[in-house]
Amino acid sequence: MNVFAHVEGRIIAALEQLKSKAKLPTDLDLTGVKVDAPADRSHGDLATNAALVLTKRAGMKPRDIAELLKAQLASDPEIAKIDVAGPGFLNLTFTPGFWHDLVRTIIADGAAYGRSDLGQGLNINVEYVSANPTGPMHVGHCRGAVFGDTLANLLAFAGYKVTREYYINDAGGQVDKLASSVLWRYRQALGQDAAMPDGAYPGDYLMPVGAALAKAHGDALLELDNAKALAIIKDATMAAMMTEIRLDLALLGIKHDVFFSERSLTAGHDQIAQTIAALRAKGFIYEGSLPPPKGEPNDDWEDRTQTLFKATAFGDDIDRALQKADGSYTYLAGDIAYHRNKLARHFDQLIDVWGSDHKGYIKRMQAAVQALSDGKQTLDVKVSEIVNLLDKGVPVKMGKRTGNFVTLRDVVEAVGPDAVRFMMVYRAPETVLDFDYAKVTEQSKDNPVFYVQMAHARIASVFRNAAETFPALTPSSAAVRDPNLTLLNDQGEIALIKKLADFPRLIDAAARAKEPHRLAFYLYDVATALHGQYARGNDSPYLRFIQADEMVTAARLGLLLAVKQVITSGLGVLGVQAPEAMR
RNA sequence: GGUCCCGUAGCUCAGCAGGAUAGAGCGGCAGUUUCCUAAACUGUAGGUCGCAGGUUCAAUUCCUGCCGGGAUCACCA
């Protein structure tokens, strides 16, 4: 149950009643009426802006509308207090029983608590990672991978039907270069003294691929025509690289539903040609040349005639090339064909998660999706900014394609998947993130991963301790799952329940905004409330969860069970373990 | 030069589809351990929300311009 939605429904109903009694204009438009938590919780549990929003439309003073609404709601048994405050806010305070019922609801709903029907079962495609299969994943890929996966989890939790997709860039010049690099490693594996080709990938990680080819084929590949040999090597290399990448992703608990190969676009039917033809039919293709880049003068610039996509028709800065001067397709052409393929698979929404270095690519891709779908479909692109890898505040060096980059595997093995996943979404994606090895493995409040997991483990610990005195009070017992909750009357306990009440609304908001980091921060808040209540027992033993009275203990364990459920669900969406005990 | 992102407390960052006196952690200061894990908790100090306009009953939030920082720019992938 979403408390906010529930109460909003009651407010709307009350306003409708006022309309039917003609105390408000009968044709009054109620859009914009919302229920929120008041800025200061001492004002009440929930607040509505109804009077402020309606004042103009109704032609009445806000406080007069508020008073009407207050009178209309006065008979509600769950509302303990209603105040008109400030310019016309209506602050509602609920009875303890209202909150006690929520605890019961959370326990009964279990893993379903917090799920929403926001997505209404719509099909949504989330494409993320899509790292080039030219080597192991490095830490730079990590953030986008975790962000995309967490976003997918979040959307699924919010009621969408999610397809997780990976676009394999297994075509183009880089892959050819990679194949030549493997050929070199293959020769080396055969004992030849081969020189490293120009522009080859120097990393050691290609040595096993060369060795495996040597083992499988002997020197037979050298007998073949060079192009044929490279084709075989390319296939083997792609397979090997994708195996590695899947293993890397598995370390983080990431599993895609679809791996879509760029090469498959031109494998039987040339989908790129079909795509260009489709765009041409809509009038968005022409042969022409582009103006030279502005700003820094570039000596290499040549004017040339190419097949261009009229991206400017959809707000892009310039039109974009789809075919190179030699007639081969550009990367963009393939990517447009890929997105056309996605459109053909009838997703209701498309989301791409890209690294910040692709920011400049967003407009042209969105232009293409609009052009292909006649403006009926939009592409939502989420960009994740770079990660600065630090150790105790000192930058950890990493280079691109130098062969000595920090791999994703290094990082996960150093700090564990939970810390990586949590910390990578503990920041808005569009902000630069500092990731400090030392910090994320620290066991303190300064490390949110630890702090949230600790809250879960602490609850599990309390259950274990309680069982020593009251063996009947297990998490699955009726005594704990349906206790006498009126015994929960401490302010801290009620505050904890109210924090849990925020969960469904938070999920909704985070899913709507596609911002998983909000969930991470929320869980930190829940953990703070739990640890705080626990600590109050230090000074005031009567507040400890385990009491001499079994009924009181059962009620508090019931509350803890609800807290545990929310933390478990929340961490589940983040893809982080909820441990029963800390090491 | 164009485009995009960021600019909130000394530091790192939240701020919930605009809302009432802007929050958290760290660091500072002052406290708290016969107690379910002190790996913690409580209190306190600290802010012209980069600047200037605009829209609105209401702007940290939306729009415009400027300033500062970052990313990016053609046949790369």
mmCIF file of C-alpha atoms (C1' of nucleotides) in Angstrom, chain B:
data_model
loop_
_atom_site.group_PDB
_atom_site.id
_atom_site.type_symbol
_atom_site.label_atom_id
_atom_site.label_comp_id
_atom_site.label_asym_id
_atom_site.label_seq_id
_atom_site.Cartn_x
_atom_site.Cartn_y
_atom_site.Cartn_z
ATOM 1 C "C1'" G B 1 33.660 28.208 -31.268
ATOM 2 C "C1'" G B 2 29.206 24.609 -30.933
ATOM 3 C "C1'" U B 3 26.675 20.948 -27.940
ATOM 4 C "C1'" C B 4 25.814 18.434 -23.313
ATOM 5 C "C1'" C B 5 26.630 17.854 -17.875
ATOM 6 C "C1'" C B 6 27.873 20.033 -13.176
ATOM 7 C "C1'" G B 7 28.176 24.588 -9.710
ATOM 8 C "C1'" U B 8 23.941 23.804 -2.512
ATOM 9 C "C1'" A B 9 27.832 24.131 4.717
ATOM 10 C "C1'" G B 10 35.398 23.874 5.314
ATOM 11 C "C1'" C B 11 35.162 18.740 2.261
ATOM 12 C "C1'" U B 12 31.931 14.878 -0.410
ATOM 13 C "C1'" C B 13 27.089 15.159 -1.783
ATOM 14 C "C1'" A B 14 21.165 14.703 -1.093
ATOM 15 C "C1'" G B 15 17.016 17.839 -1.865
ATOM 16 C "C1'" C B 16 11.340 13.575 -3.375
ATOM 17 C "C1'" A B 17 7.295 15.431 -11.248
ATOM 18 C "C1'" G B 18 7.896 24.113 -7.561
ATOM 19 C "C1'" G B 19 5.569 24.474 -1.740
ATOM 20 C "C1'" A B 20 5.959 26.468 4.518
ATOM 21 C "C1'" U B 21 12.385 27.871 8.910
ATOM 22 C "C1'" A B 22 17.345 24.187 2.581
ATOM 23 C "C1'" G B 23 19.321 18.485 4.740
ATOM 24 C "C1'" A B 24 22.992 14.138 5.527
ATOM 25 C "C1'" G B 25 27.934 12.176 6.119
ATOM 26 C "C1'" C B 26 32.953 13.600 6.981
ATOM 27 C "C1'" G B 27 35.862 17.330 9.462
ATOM 28 C "C1'" G B 28 35.251 21.077 14.114
ATOM 29 C "C1'" C B 29 33.367 21.676 19.185
ATOM 30 C "C1'" A B 30 30.692 19.333 23.648
ATOM 31 C "C1'" G B 31 28.944 14.782 25.496
ATOM 32 C "C1'" U B 32 27.483 9.311 25.843
ATOM 33 C "C1'" U B 33 30.114 2.570 26.826
ATOM 34 C "C1'" U B 34 27.652 -2.494 33.930
ATOM 35 C "C1'" C B 35 23.504 -2.158 27.113
ATOM 36 C "C1'" C B 36 20.327 -7.043 21.797
ATOM 37 C "C1'" U B 37 27.672 -6.190 17.580
ATOM 38 C "C1'" A B 38 30.390 1.520 20.404
ATOM 39 C "C1'" A B 39 32.023 -0.996 13.379
ATOM 40 C "C1'" A B 40 27.624 3.360 17.261
ATOM 41 C "C1'" C B 41 24.638 7.423 19.280
ATOM 42 C "C1'" U B 42 23.160 12.579 21.127
ATOM 43 C "C1'" G B 43 23.811 17.792 20.998
ATOM 44 C "C1'" U B 44 26.148 22.150 18.715
ATOM 45 C "C1'" A B 45 28.562 25.588 15.229
ATOM 46 C "C1'" G B 46 28.695 26.331 9.911
ATOM 47 C "C1'" G B 47 24.801 28.379 3.798
ATOM 48 C "C1'" U B 48 23.740 35.728 -0.291
ATOM 49 C "C1'" C B 49 21.461 27.358 -2.856
ATOM 50 C "C1'" G B 50 27.618 30.528 -8.833
ATOM 51 C "C1'" C B 51 25.557 35.703 -10.638
ATOM 52 C "C1'" A B 52 21.470 38.535 -12.969
ATOM 53 C "C1'" G B 53 16.732 38.650 -14.950
ATOM 54 C "C1'" G B 54 11.870 36.097 -16.092
ATOM 55 C "C1'" U B 55 7.340 32.786 -15.276
ATOM 56 C "C1'" U B 56 4.282 31.666 -10.654
ATOM 57 C "C1'" C B 57 0.006 32.553 -5.062
ATOM 58 C "C1'" A B 58 5.020 30.073 -4.251
ATOM 59 C "C1'" A B 59 11.668 28.998 -7.518
ATOM 60 C "C1'" U B 60 17.497 25.490 -4.797
ATOM 61 C "C1'" U B 61 13.757 23.206 -8.259
ATOM 62 C "C1'" C B 62 11.065 25.671 -14.562
ATOM 63 C "C1'" C B 63 12.891 29.432 -18.659
ATOM 64 C "C1'" U B 64 16.750 33.038 -20.622
ATOM 65 C "C1'" G B 65 21.550 35.286 -20.354
ATOM 66 C "C1'" C B 66 26.277 35.527 -18.096
ATOM 67 C "C1'" C B 67 30.518 33.482 -14.970
ATOM 68 C "C1'" G B 68 33.385 29.072 -13.295
ATOM 69 C "C1'" G B 69 34.628 23.571 -13.835
ATOM 70 C "C1'" G B 70 34.220 19.021 -16.817
ATOM 71 C "C1'" A B 71 33.033 15.939 -21.212
ATOM 72 C "C1'" U B 72 32.656 15.999 -26.337
ATOM 73 C "C1'" C B 73 33.292 17.690 -31.607
ATOM 74 C "C1'" A B 74 34.357 15.199 -38.782
ATOM 75 C "C1'" C B 75 34.865 8.442 -42.467
ATOM 76 C "C1'" C B 76 36.755 6.216 -34.697
ATOM 77 C "C1'" A B 77 33.799 2.407 -32.144
#
